[in-house]
XYZ file of C-alpha atoms in Angstrom:
778
model
C 173.425 -30.446 152.401
C 175.051 -27.115 150.829
C 173.266 -25.775 148.380
C 175.032 -24.140 145.201
C 173.044 -21.302 143.980
C 173.631 -19.379 140.671
C 172.834 -15.745 140.374
C 172.298 -13.915 136.853
C 173.032 -10.688 136.118
C 170.703 -9.325 133.377
C 171.062 -6.549 130.322
C 168.269 -5.841 128.031
C 169.331 -5.038 125.022
C 166.177 -4.816 122.956
C 162.779 -4.091 123.653
C 159.783 -3.946 121.120
C 157.331 -1.611 121.401
C 154.165 -3.769 120.768
C 153.277 -7.607 120.475
C 151.570 -9.186 117.732
C 147.690 -9.658 118.440
C 146.767 -12.346 116.226
C 145.190 -15.343 117.055
C 142.924 -18.444 115.823
C 140.812 -18.267 118.939
C 140.546 -14.536 120.121
C 141.467 -14.020 123.579
C 143.693 -16.752 124.165
C 147.140 -17.535 123.366
C 146.533 -20.840 122.146
C 144.238 -21.216 119.139
C 144.193 -24.533 116.924
C 147.239 -24.431 114.650
C 148.503 -27.843 116.377
C 145.241 -29.845 116.241
C 145.129 -32.725 114.179
C 143.073 -32.546 110.845
C 140.450 -35.211 112.126
C 137.343 -34.781 110.039
C 139.142 -32.260 107.555
C 139.930 -35.066 105.393
C 138.363 -38.376 104.232
C 137.702 -41.176 106.636
C 140.032 -43.882 106.145
C 138.161 -47.516 104.720
C 139.132 -50.311 102.976
C 139.794 -48.815 99.494
C 142.010 -46.220 101.139
C 143.622 -47.169 104.242
C 145.023 -44.815 107.364
C 148.572 -45.052 106.338
C 147.959 -43.487 102.992
C 148.149 -46.713 100.950
C 145.608 -48.152 98.728
C 143.296 -50.264 100.564
C 142.835 -53.815 100.670
C 139.831 -53.706 98.266
C 141.216 -50.724 96.388
C 139.718 -50.659 92.608
C 139.761 -48.361 89.706
C 137.684 -48.521 86.272
C 139.490 -49.149 82.947
C 138.735 -47.742 79.588
C 140.542 -49.181 76.129
C 140.264 -47.358 73.006
C 140.730 -48.224 69.374
C 140.442 -44.819 67.231
C 140.660 -43.747 63.700
C 141.279 -40.394 62.651
C 141.271 -38.700 59.334
C 142.613 -35.188 59.378
C 141.923 -32.579 56.482
C 144.163 -30.069 56.068
C 142.206 -28.071 53.601
C 139.187 -27.459 55.790
C 141.004 -27.891 59.368
C 138.409 -30.651 60.257
C 139.019 -33.837 62.330
C 136.746 -36.993 61.353
C 136.968 -40.014 63.780
C 135.152 -43.239 65.246
C 136.534 -45.237 68.008
C 135.403 -48.222 70.044
C 135.401 -48.018 73.787
C 135.720 -51.297 75.972
C 134.714 -50.441 79.507
C 135.343 -52.548 82.487
C 133.343 -51.817 85.519
C 136.138 -52.883 88.374
C 133.770 -50.950 91.120
C 131.363 -52.795 93.444
C 128.419 -50.933 91.772
C 126.134 -51.666 89.391
C 126.173 -49.264 86.630
C 123.335 -47.941 84.673
C 124.747 -45.230 82.756
C 128.422 -43.805 81.354
C 129.696 -40.396 81.138
C 132.053 -39.207 78.699
C 133.921 -35.849 78.411
C 133.242 -33.643 75.131
C 135.830 -31.021 75.898
C 135.766 -29.568 72.351
C 132.238 -28.329 73.203
C 134.088 -25.545 75.440
C 134.417 -23.717 72.103
C 130.861 -23.641 71.087
C 129.550 -20.439 70.334
C 126.608 -21.016 72.811
C 129.235 -22.609 75.280
C 128.446 -21.250 79.118
C 131.906 -20.933 79.596
C 132.097 -18.592 77.013
C 129.644 -16.361 79.177
C 130.231 -16.515 83.185
C 133.823 -14.759 83.208
C 133.834 -11.301 84.083
C 135.249 -9.033 81.192
C 136.690 -5.102 81.166
C 137.658 -3.112 78.379
C 141.197 -1.796 78.454
C 143.349 0.694 76.623
C 145.082 -2.065 74.575
C 143.239 -5.363 73.563
C 144.398 -8.555 72.024
C 142.499 -10.573 69.198
C 141.771 -13.179 71.825
C 140.664 -10.737 74.620
C 138.185 -9.346 71.823
C 137.000 -12.578 70.748
C 136.218 -13.414 74.309
C 133.904 -10.188 74.872
C 132.084 -10.605 71.330
C 132.285 -14.439 70.858
C 132.162 -16.039 67.692
C 129.914 -17.542 65.061
C 131.984 -20.661 64.057
C 130.650 -24.350 63.639
C 132.727 -25.662 66.701
C 132.347 -28.288 69.188
C 131.659 -31.821 68.774
C 129.227 -33.418 66.387
C 128.121 -36.712 67.239
C 126.879 -38.831 64.601
C 126.231 -42.098 65.938
C 126.713 -44.048 69.437
C 126.365 -47.822 69.299
C 126.416 -50.539 71.079
C 128.943 -53.736 69.643
C 126.053 -55.095 67.652
C 125.479 -51.777 66.026
C 122.326 -50.789 67.893
C 121.774 -47.357 68.606
C 122.161 -46.212 72.323
C 120.444 -43.343 73.513
C 122.731 -40.336 75.041
C 122.506 -36.852 76.622
C 124.821 -33.995 75.969
C 125.041 -31.755 78.799
C 127.620 -29.060 77.736
C 130.884 -30.902 78.324
C 129.654 -34.108 79.357
C 127.920 -36.818 77.710
C 125.500 -39.494 79.394
C 125.013 -42.894 77.882
C 122.375 -44.814 78.821
C 123.223 -48.440 79.011
C 120.638 -51.277 77.540
C 121.199 -53.333 80.404
C 122.818 -52.810 84.104
C 126.637 -53.409 83.776
C 127.261 -55.631 86.911
C 130.927 -55.670 88.823
C 133.421 -57.227 86.844
C 131.558 -56.885 83.484
C 132.700 -55.215 80.294
C 130.422 -52.900 77.935
C 131.735 -52.360 74.076
C 130.460 -49.452 72.154
C 131.332 -47.467 69.286
C 131.288 -43.488 68.923
C 131.014 -41.811 65.295
C 132.097 -37.794 65.506
C 133.578 -34.959 64.020
C 134.449 -31.448 64.633
C 135.985 -28.047 63.001
C 139.725 -27.555 64.704
C 139.827 -24.182 66.266
C 142.793 -21.786 65.960
C 143.977 -21.712 69.293
C 145.853 -18.372 69.244
C 142.468 -16.745 68.572
C 139.928 -19.049 69.718
C 141.877 -20.460 72.921
C 142.302 -24.016 74.145
C 144.822 -26.379 74.896
C 144.671 -28.113 71.313
C 143.837 -26.612 67.747
C 145.812 -25.171 64.914
C 148.391 -22.389 64.480
C 148.606 -21.046 61.003
C 151.984 -19.456 59.452
C 151.027 -17.338 56.719
C 154.633 -16.896 55.537
C 154.638 -20.232 54.219
C 150.775 -21.322 54.235
C 151.413 -24.183 56.213
C 149.397 -25.347 59.516
C 150.864 -26.661 63.174
C 147.953 -29.058 64.292
C 148.151 -30.071 68.164
C 145.509 -32.341 68.557
C 144.522 -32.861 72.326
C 141.180 -33.536 73.716
C 140.082 -34.608 70.567
C 138.029 -37.696 71.201
C 135.066 -38.469 73.267
C 136.729 -39.821 76.772
C 135.677 -41.502 79.841
C 135.336 -39.570 82.822
C 136.391 -41.413 85.985
C 134.399 -43.162 88.430
C 135.926 -43.293 91.779
C 135.288 -44.810 95.022
C 135.544 -41.547 96.500
C 133.192 -39.294 94.378
C 131.359 -41.295 92.163
C 131.328 -40.151 88.518
C 133.547 -36.964 88.150
C 131.684 -35.302 85.699
C 132.288 -31.553 86.576
C 131.984 -29.539 83.703
C 135.270 -28.348 81.588
C 135.180 -24.550 81.560
C 139.131 -24.512 79.944
C 140.788 -24.090 83.497
C 140.258 -27.352 85.595
C 142.221 -30.118 83.655
C 141.343 -33.717 83.666
C 140.247 -36.600 85.563
C 141.014 -39.693 83.285
C 140.397 -43.508 83.048
C 143.989 -45.874 82.619
C 143.419 -48.097 79.755
C 145.212 -49.138 76.289
C 145.193 -47.164 72.925
C 145.476 -48.094 69.260
C 145.310 -45.095 67.023
C 145.465 -44.609 63.527
C 145.752 -41.243 61.993
C 145.182 -40.655 58.390
C 146.881 -37.121 57.412
C 148.665 -35.285 54.099
C 151.662 -37.640 53.035
C 153.995 -34.670 53.622
C 152.730 -34.652 57.097
C 154.936 -35.942 60.475
C 153.177 -37.252 62.879
C 154.199 -37.431 66.866
C 151.939 -39.186 69.496
C 151.518 -40.579 72.732
C 153.229 -44.631 72.761
C 154.971 -45.924 69.718
C 154.513 -46.157 66.065
C 153.912 -49.258 64.793
C 154.510 -48.512 61.094
C 157.379 -46.175 60.423
C 158.560 -48.542 57.488
C 155.697 -47.258 55.898
C 155.546 -43.793 57.052
C 159.174 -42.823 56.632
C 161.231 -42.580 53.983
C 164.529 -44.791 53.627
C 167.053 -42.191 54.767
C 164.649 -40.985 57.809
C 164.201 -44.799 58.647
C 167.877 -45.203 58.718
C 168.448 -42.222 61.228
C 165.659 -43.484 63.532
C 167.251 -46.662 63.660
C 170.692 -44.994 64.631
C 169.244 -42.525 67.214
C 168.143 -46.291 69.169
C 171.556 -45.999 70.393
C 172.591 -42.483 70.131
C 173.955 -40.572 73.245
C 173.043 -37.269 71.678
C 170.120 -36.074 69.520
C 169.750 -37.146 65.815
C 167.673 -35.300 63.304
C 165.529 -38.152 62.052
C 163.618 -35.354 59.866
C 165.843 -32.646 58.813
C 165.865 -29.042 58.631
C 166.293 -29.185 54.933
C 163.720 -31.651 54.436
C 161.330 -29.631 56.213
C 162.047 -26.612 54.508
C 161.430 -28.474 51.055
C 158.189 -30.116 52.215
C 156.971 -26.428 53.118
C 156.948 -25.528 49.860
C 154.502 -28.264 48.351
C 151.261 -29.097 49.783
C 151.160 -33.536 48.969
C 147.616 -34.588 47.842
C 148.598 -38.166 48.774
C 147.850 -39.445 52.056
C 149.550 -41.856 54.781
C 148.103 -43.446 57.839
C 150.313 -43.560 60.793
C 149.627 -46.182 63.529
C 150.270 -45.857 67.502
C 149.783 -47.963 70.407
C 149.935 -47.180 74.136
C 149.164 -49.542 77.070
C 148.165 -48.185 80.626
C 147.894 -44.598 79.445
C 145.060 -42.350 80.869
C 144.921 -40.433 77.831
C 146.378 -39.837 73.825
C 147.484 -36.817 72.181
C 149.330 -35.700 68.908
C 150.990 -33.421 66.749
C 150.818 -33.147 62.781
C 152.472 -30.943 60.447
C 155.044 -30.802 57.232
C 156.732 -27.803 59.045
C 158.376 -29.892 61.867
C 161.826 -31.146 62.356
C 162.033 -34.424 64.555
C 165.146 -35.441 66.629
C 165.988 -38.185 69.117
C 168.114 -39.858 71.565
C 168.353 -42.853 73.274
C 168.269 -42.191 77.432
C 169.364 -44.623 80.050
C 166.389 -44.501 82.939
C 167.541 -46.275 86.214
C 170.645 -47.787 84.793
C 169.436 -50.236 81.986
C 165.939 -49.362 80.831
C 166.118 -47.380 77.556
C 163.625 -44.557 76.667
C 163.648 -42.520 73.637
C 163.893 -38.529 74.270
C 162.368 -36.684 71.311
C 161.803 -33.289 70.242
C 159.402 -31.808 67.391
C 159.726 -28.181 66.126
C 159.584 -25.511 63.401
C 162.356 -23.952 62.101
C 161.463 -20.598 64.073
C 162.300 -22.767 67.093
C 165.261 -24.659 65.599
C 168.239 -22.647 67.307
C 166.952 -23.199 70.789
C 165.490 -26.603 70.282
C 167.895 -28.524 68.462
C 170.795 -27.564 71.169
C 168.406 -28.205 74.424
C 165.144 -29.588 74.199
C 165.946 -33.263 74.010
C 168.769 -33.301 76.315
C 166.381 -31.087 78.384
C 163.671 -34.483 78.132
C 166.264 -36.657 78.965
C 167.464 -34.566 82.161
C 163.559 -34.299 83.141
C 163.268 -38.077 82.957
C 166.337 -38.766 85.014
C 165.863 -36.288 87.658
C 162.005 -37.383 88.196
C 162.753 -41.169 88.065
C 165.355 -40.478 90.848
C 162.651 -38.564 93.324
C 160.002 -40.814 92.376
C 160.091 -44.170 90.281
C 162.065 -45.149 87.313
C 160.064 -43.436 84.265
C 158.035 -46.688 82.671
C 157.082 -45.500 79.296
C 159.272 -46.039 76.096
C 159.157 -42.383 74.771
C 158.839 -39.086 76.062
C 158.355 -36.013 73.318
C 158.736 -32.372 73.280
C 156.853 -30.418 70.808
C 157.500 -26.710 70.191
C 153.898 -25.163 69.743
C 153.855 -21.747 71.380
C 152.214 -23.116 74.544
C 152.523 -25.645 77.117
C 150.153 -28.436 78.120
C 151.071 -31.927 78.887
C 149.861 -35.697 78.266
C 151.108 -39.015 78.138
C 154.264 -39.247 76.785
C 154.050 -35.879 74.719
C 153.927 -32.475 75.695
C 153.368 -29.281 73.931
C 155.839 -26.165 74.970
C 157.483 -23.138 73.511
C 160.509 -21.576 72.924
C 161.172 -19.516 69.433
C 164.133 -17.872 68.235
C 164.410 -14.235 66.673
C 164.442 -14.272 62.854
C 168.331 -13.623 63.036
C 168.579 -17.072 65.151
C 169.025 -15.037 68.152
C 167.313 -15.386 71.595
C 167.219 -13.688 75.009
C 168.385 -15.497 78.278
C 165.026 -15.199 79.305
C 163.330 -16.948 76.529
C 166.136 -19.896 76.734
C 165.510 -20.206 80.411
C 161.944 -20.293 80.093
C 161.790 -22.797 77.477
C 164.100 -25.211 79.624
C 161.526 -24.538 82.399
C 158.746 -25.220 80.693
C 159.923 -28.345 79.098
C 161.003 -29.439 82.281
C 157.632 -29.021 83.790
C 155.648 -30.529 80.981
C 157.764 -33.361 80.362
C 157.385 -33.782 84.282
C 153.809 -34.164 84.239
C 154.223 -37.640 82.987
C 154.795 -38.385 86.771
C 152.080 -36.366 87.909
C 149.467 -36.636 86.968
C 149.796 -38.805 83.889
C 151.110 -41.818 86.442
C 150.283 -40.883 89.782
C 146.736 -39.958 88.465
C 144.959 -37.170 90.471
C 142.011 -35.424 90.114
C 142.823 -32.075 88.680
C 139.680 -30.640 87.941
C 139.015 -31.031 91.674
C 142.752 -30.492 93.396
C 144.774 -28.870 91.047
C 147.838 -28.637 93.366
C 148.109 -32.239 93.434
C 149.818 -32.226 89.714
C 150.630 -28.489 89.181
C 152.201 -28.230 92.760
C 153.730 -31.077 93.129
C 155.226 -31.024 89.547
C 156.599 -27.912 89.985
C 158.147 -28.722 93.068
C 160.086 -31.614 91.179
C 160.500 -29.007 88.684
C 162.200 -26.662 90.757
C 164.464 -29.694 91.787
C 165.356 -30.772 87.996
C 166.532 -26.747 87.470
C 168.508 -26.757 90.265
C 170.075 -30.108 89.058
C 170.237 -28.642 85.572
C 172.403 -25.614 86.574
C 173.033 -23.866 89.580
C 172.571 -20.738 88.381
C 169.297 -21.435 86.732
C 166.797 -18.630 87.868
C 163.749 -20.735 88.960
C 160.948 -18.706 89.606
C 158.613 -21.494 91.501
C 159.838 -23.218 94.876
C 162.414 -20.680 96.296
C 160.322 -19.531 99.514
C 161.276 -16.198 98.985
C 159.693 -15.824 95.787
C 155.963 -16.450 96.967
C 156.393 -13.764 99.589
C 154.564 -11.030 97.104
C 151.728 -13.250 97.126
C 151.561 -13.986 100.877
C 151.653 -10.301 101.636
C 148.111 -9.431 99.726
C 145.555 -9.021 101.798
C 143.313 -11.751 103.079
C 140.527 -11.104 101.140
C 142.717 -11.631 97.955
C 144.076 -15.152 98.861
C 142.771 -18.367 98.805
C 143.510 -21.985 100.682
C 145.377 -24.390 98.350
C 142.879 -26.586 99.021
C 140.210 -24.864 96.814
C 138.675 -26.071 93.936
C 140.033 -25.421 90.502
C 137.468 -23.385 88.734
C 137.274 -21.370 92.012
C 140.824 -19.853 92.272
C 141.326 -16.389 91.681
C 145.367 -16.223 91.290
C 145.454 -19.244 89.347
C 149.565 -19.848 88.929
C 150.360 -18.708 92.374
C 147.546 -20.778 94.208
C 147.934 -23.983 92.288
C 151.672 -23.817 91.117
C 153.870 -21.678 93.341
C 152.419 -21.989 96.973
C 152.232 -25.807 97.141
C 155.469 -26.269 95.576
C 156.958 -23.420 97.985
C 155.353 -25.342 100.776
C 156.672 -29.060 99.500
C 160.274 -27.184 99.392
C 160.044 -25.889 103.035
C 158.820 -29.214 104.051
C 162.015 -30.845 102.479
C 164.424 -28.439 103.059
C 163.392 -26.764 106.695
C 160.408 -28.993 108.203
C 161.651 -32.650 107.750
C 165.228 -32.742 105.948
C 165.752 -34.563 102.620
C 166.376 -37.941 103.922
C 162.940 -38.007 105.899
C 160.917 -35.917 103.065
C 162.409 -37.869 100.238
C 161.916 -41.123 101.473
C 157.948 -40.589 102.133
C 157.579 -38.418 99.043
C 158.925 -41.492 96.934
C 156.866 -43.865 98.842
C 153.845 -41.678 98.024
C 154.787 -41.978 94.206
C 155.328 -45.759 94.176
C 151.922 -46.709 95.989
C 149.901 -44.285 93.858
C 151.527 -44.988 90.654
C 148.791 -46.020 87.915
C 146.147 -45.238 90.684
C 143.799 -42.238 91.864
C 145.239 -40.552 94.956
C 143.322 -37.809 96.939
C 144.898 -35.224 99.107
C 144.491 -37.499 102.420
C 146.397 -39.930 100.733
C 149.141 -37.559 100.039
C 149.147 -36.190 103.659
C 148.803 -39.572 105.347
C 151.675 -41.152 103.269
C 154.123 -38.441 103.938
C 153.424 -38.788 107.835
C 153.446 -42.436 107.892
C 156.502 -43.233 106.043
C 158.596 -40.577 107.850
C 157.072 -40.495 111.585
C 156.743 -36.742 111.528
C 153.407 -35.286 112.288
C 152.733 -32.764 109.987
C 148.785 -32.020 110.677
C 149.898 -28.322 111.700
C 151.571 -28.054 108.257
C 148.974 -29.010 106.299
C 146.385 -26.974 108.063
C 148.561 -23.944 107.797
C 150.049 -24.379 104.421
C 147.208 -26.098 102.773
C 143.880 -25.170 104.412
C 145.134 -21.523 105.406
C 146.092 -18.179 104.278
C 148.124 -16.952 106.900
C 151.683 -15.870 106.006
C 155.305 -16.370 107.692
C 156.441 -13.214 109.577
C 158.243 -14.013 112.959
C 159.872 -10.931 114.770
C 162.609 -10.826 116.919
C 161.127 -8.578 119.949
C 163.727 -8.591 122.609
C 166.872 -9.670 123.436
C 168.161 -9.835 127.066
C 171.806 -10.941 128.145
C 172.583 -12.842 131.038
C 176.025 -13.551 132.895
C 176.652 -15.809 135.839
C 177.424 -13.933 139.005
C 180.511 -15.611 140.378
C 180.529 -14.026 143.644
C 184.401 -14.140 143.442
C 185.006 -10.850 144.602
C 188.624 -10.737 142.614
C 186.278 -11.298 139.484
C 183.129 -9.459 140.178
C 184.817 -6.201 141.540
C 185.310 -4.521 137.814
C 181.524 -5.328 136.842
C 180.554 -4.257 140.301
C 182.381 -1.127 140.072
C 181.195 -0.263 136.479
C 177.664 -0.624 137.409
C 177.963 1.469 140.485
C 179.242 4.232 138.260
C 176.477 3.635 135.779
C 174.076 4.344 138.715
C 175.778 7.717 139.726
C 175.493 9.226 136.085
C 172.947 11.771 134.994
C 172.868 14.133 132.360
C 173.797 17.148 134.422
C 177.192 15.637 135.714
C 178.080 14.467 132.035
C 177.271 17.664 130.216
C 178.932 19.319 133.042
C 182.369 17.175 132.479
C 181.905 18.218 128.678
C 182.009 21.843 129.650
C 185.106 21.343 131.590
C 183.526 22.273 135.036
C 186.443 22.147 138.036
C 184.235 20.022 140.702
C 184.789 21.355 144.059
C 186.483 18.348 145.698
C 188.923 18.440 142.582
C 190.082 22.043 143.318
C 190.049 21.487 147.144
C 191.810 18.543 148.191
C 191.033 19.373 151.808
C 187.308 17.760 150.793
C 188.688 14.316 150.197
C 189.086 12.193 152.986
C 189.325 8.204 153.171
C 185.831 7.299 151.055
C 187.176 9.338 148.592
C 190.204 6.891 147.593
C 188.283 3.560 148.938
C 187.479 1.130 146.906
C 184.285 -0.659 148.209
C 184.421 -3.219 145.844
C 188.109 -4.504 146.457
C 188.395 -8.155 147.777
C 188.910 -8.503 151.214
C 190.323 -11.582 153.431
C 186.753 -12.403 154.897
C 185.208 -11.890 151.205
C 187.586 -13.892 149.806
C 187.575 -16.673 152.862
C 183.609 -16.523 152.213
C 183.989 -17.295 148.371
C 186.491 -20.046 148.742
C 184.249 -22.054 151.297
C 180.955 -21.301 148.918
C 183.089 -23.228 146.438
C 184.514 -25.835 148.038
C 181.075 -26.849 149.051
C 179.850 -27.232 145.394
C 179.550 -30.945 143.729
C 181.638 -31.849 140.949
C 178.921 -31.171 138.296
C 178.199 -27.785 140.331
C 181.997 -26.817 139.902
C 181.668 -27.702 136.127
C 178.836 -25.549 135.276
C 180.071 -22.648 137.447
C 183.584 -22.838 135.655
C 181.861 -23.049 131.939
C 181.605 -19.345 131.661
C 178.781 -19.509 129.379
C 176.660 -16.381 128.117
C 172.800 -16.609 128.477
C 170.566 -14.603 125.770
C 166.964 -14.502 126.586
C 165.324 -14.174 123.040
C 161.518 -12.965 123.063
C 159.742 -13.964 119.499
C 156.220 -12.917 118.068
C 154.376 -14.567 115.450
C 152.789 -11.668 113.734
C 151.893 -13.575 110.642
C 149.982 -16.409 112.234
C 151.422 -19.233 110.311
C 153.583 -21.529 112.564
C 157.104 -21.993 111.503
C 160.707 -23.839 112.609
C 162.896 -20.863 113.793
C 166.350 -21.091 111.912
C 168.381 -18.698 113.634
C 172.215 -17.420 112.843
C 174.249 -16.491 115.656
C 177.098 -13.965 114.785
C 179.742 -14.092 117.525
C 182.207 -11.567 118.652
C 185.181 -13.097 117.017
C 183.483 -12.958 113.772
C 182.597 -16.777 113.648
C 178.519 -17.982 112.849
C 176.437 -20.688 113.799
C 172.877 -21.623 112.328
C 170.598 -23.423 114.629
C 167.096 -24.761 113.999
C 164.357 -25.036 116.544
C 161.234 -27.052 115.708
C 157.683 -25.462 114.633
C 156.434 -27.264 117.841
C 158.017 -24.477 119.742
C 154.923 -22.643 119.141
C 152.433 -25.267 120.258
C 151.511 -24.070 123.748
C 151.535 -20.057 122.479
C 150.963 -19.583 119.088
C 151.582 -15.688 119.436
C 154.341 -15.124 121.557
C 157.343 -17.242 122.910
C 160.605 -16.485 124.971
C 163.742 -19.012 124.794
C 167.053 -18.658 126.647
C 170.271 -19.872 124.562
C 173.380 -20.757 126.640
C 176.464 -19.695 124.237
C 180.186 -20.307 125.115
C 181.051 -17.001 123.162
C 179.750 -13.462 123.204
C 176.793 -12.624 120.593
C 177.032 -9.820 118.515
C 174.505 -10.662 116.271
C 171.284 -12.678 115.704
C 169.304 -12.973 112.565
C 166.199 -15.473 111.795
C 165.915 -17.283 108.342
C 169.435 -16.193 107.053
C 168.546 -18.272 103.791
C 165.015 -17.014 103.120
C 163.751 -20.767 103.558
C 160.602 -20.208 105.560
C 158.876 -17.426 103.302
C 158.692 -14.903 105.914
C 156.990 -11.745 104.505
C 158.767 -9.050 106.395
C 162.652 -9.318 107.097
C 162.908 -6.179 108.751
C 162.205 -7.724 112.054
C 164.203 -10.627 111.601
C 167.252 -9.272 113.029
C 169.255 -7.894 116.216
C 170.321 -5.451 116.188
C 168.308 -4.483 113.529
C 169.676 -4.420 109.998
C 168.551 -2.009 107.116
C 169.019 -2.726 103.458
C 169.270 0.058 101.327
C 167.064 0.194 97.795
C 168.801 1.892 95.285
C 168.140 4.705 93.126
C 170.064 6.562 90.282
C 170.249 9.796 88.527
C 169.126 10.098 84.907
C 168.797 12.519 82.005
C 165.247 11.670 80.718
C 164.840 11.165 77.382
C 161.967 9.897 74.887
C 162.210 6.165 73.336
C 160.443 5.458 69.942
C 157.023 4.107 70.335
C 157.563 0.349 71.023
C 161.380 0.768 71.412
C 163.047 -1.034 74.536
C 166.187 -0.079 76.582
C 167.407 -3.563 76.646
C 169.092 -5.197 73.612
C 169.054 -9.098 73.034
C 172.886 -9.277 73.988
C 173.457 -12.374 71.588
C 172.446 -10.160 68.695
C 174.561 -6.970 69.821
C 177.406 -9.488 70.065
C 176.830 -11.027 66.540
C 176.346 -7.576 64.937
C 179.714 -6.400 66.518
C 181.609 -9.310 65.022
């Protein structure tokens, strides 16, 4: 049988001076980055299946609340009594219950006020000094009584922010226990004391804005995977809470407006006739309608009513309840259609200082958020969604607190506007994670903040193609990923132990999910799997293992390497193009190869002396005396002869049709060597620039690193000549060093400018508010 052999000529184009020498397993090129997670995640069982879905015997507890509260606007005090009906759906008999007393975080002797570091600075805020000096205020929960349904006193123990109630008899599986708590506390100034709830005082008009959060004793979660979640609340790690039904009555000054979780059942008694008419009209409005107008608010701010009103709200299947109360809030609302036919009331509450921004944007951003999140998860199930301007950001079922205040002249900066839109999307989005997909925030912050920030990024990008998202795009996390390893922690770090909270709990997991969607899995597979997770765990308590398993189960994509690197590790992405070699087919055709062979022969004869002699105009002897020239001076040693032509033709004729097709293809072969300098394995996204100016993007799975996690070589066959190669052209992998991502190397200049030094008045800035400047010029 005749065999047709291909010979290749090579030309080395770029060679790296050194290779990165990083490996999880020193001395080997194969580490453990592609090993399965195994015992790193919990073992499946009858409560949580190996697919990531709730198991056949999944259970969760239920806690129903009836609460009556009285707000004292003169003393900034809240008095309350509540009746809790706790249902033990677990298979375990319970001898005690744990409740959360989050207001105890503010007590003057709170442990959380003493175990953080502190330093003096040249400029200190009142809040910073308060943190150092402490306070002598009577803050924290005052428990008046704890009794069973028959009025018998129950024994209880308070440990910082947790309260254990001893049950008079064991609570068996499937049974309920009903008990009552009477309590009060002094409301804190959240701008000086800190915290998520409290009051804000407006000295210019002598009024208060109350944002009532973590305001009542709340049941802790008892779950199949950890028993009681009774880790102390220190101000950072948020909450693990039990679903239930709420009926809440708030007695407040008669000129206050109240908004809260759920639906109000007595607007007819709390609103004026005009306000009630506007509320009814808003039920079908497609644009925000003011229920309480700015003029009404300005009038109410002038007087403090002595009379009182009681507002009553009810909510089903929620994990918490929060509310806002003040005489200085505008209220607008509009009807929003979710999933075609479900009506949700999108609403906003805000003071006069936020009116220029909130009146235009807030409620429409609420509606946009509900629609976008519903598309990517499940249809929003609750009847209302509320955004409250309170100069901070925090979330609760159906209501959240945000910021976004204009200047006194009504103007605002673009950064303020975009920041407001982003925080509203984020906090409203928390209705989905963790208010409905109810993860344990104190244990795994990323499961609510990270997943929600990822969804926030998608909503921002669907709000405006030019929206400057700060979390989500891969290149935005680079500065964090470049930090020294001793400053980095895995995403899978307990909430209280995270040092760099924003990057670790919000930005990195959001970026990871964006990389997973856009680069690793693709949108179709990712979106289906992500939606499956959301549906499976809506109104339930998922763990990280449930998320990891569902994403793989619903997509048929093995992602253990991804979870291991992004969630359990701290390595960054840094892939380098180390060398590029070009190969071409040796056709053996003397008519074709003569030119290349002749050029190579001439290159082999070149040397520095001859080159410089030619540049100097040296007249060589054989050129000066033609008698020195003979047959070999003119002989073309590479010219085709009858013998070489006949030999080539015989070789070609002996080839099979498949061999002839490959021979005639005239491919260009490029052998590219890559090194994994960062350690985090990643897909290769390669942009090829051809000699004719066209471009092509090619993606190779991260599995290319599975046999050698440090360095790999791959040959690419191209039908056109390549002039440039670039890794990660869309900056989608969070590569921390783009200087080694191209061949030939690309250098991006940094700009500098000449300026005449000048002194600005203390406190002045060189960047005016463009809206303010435009108004002044009119």
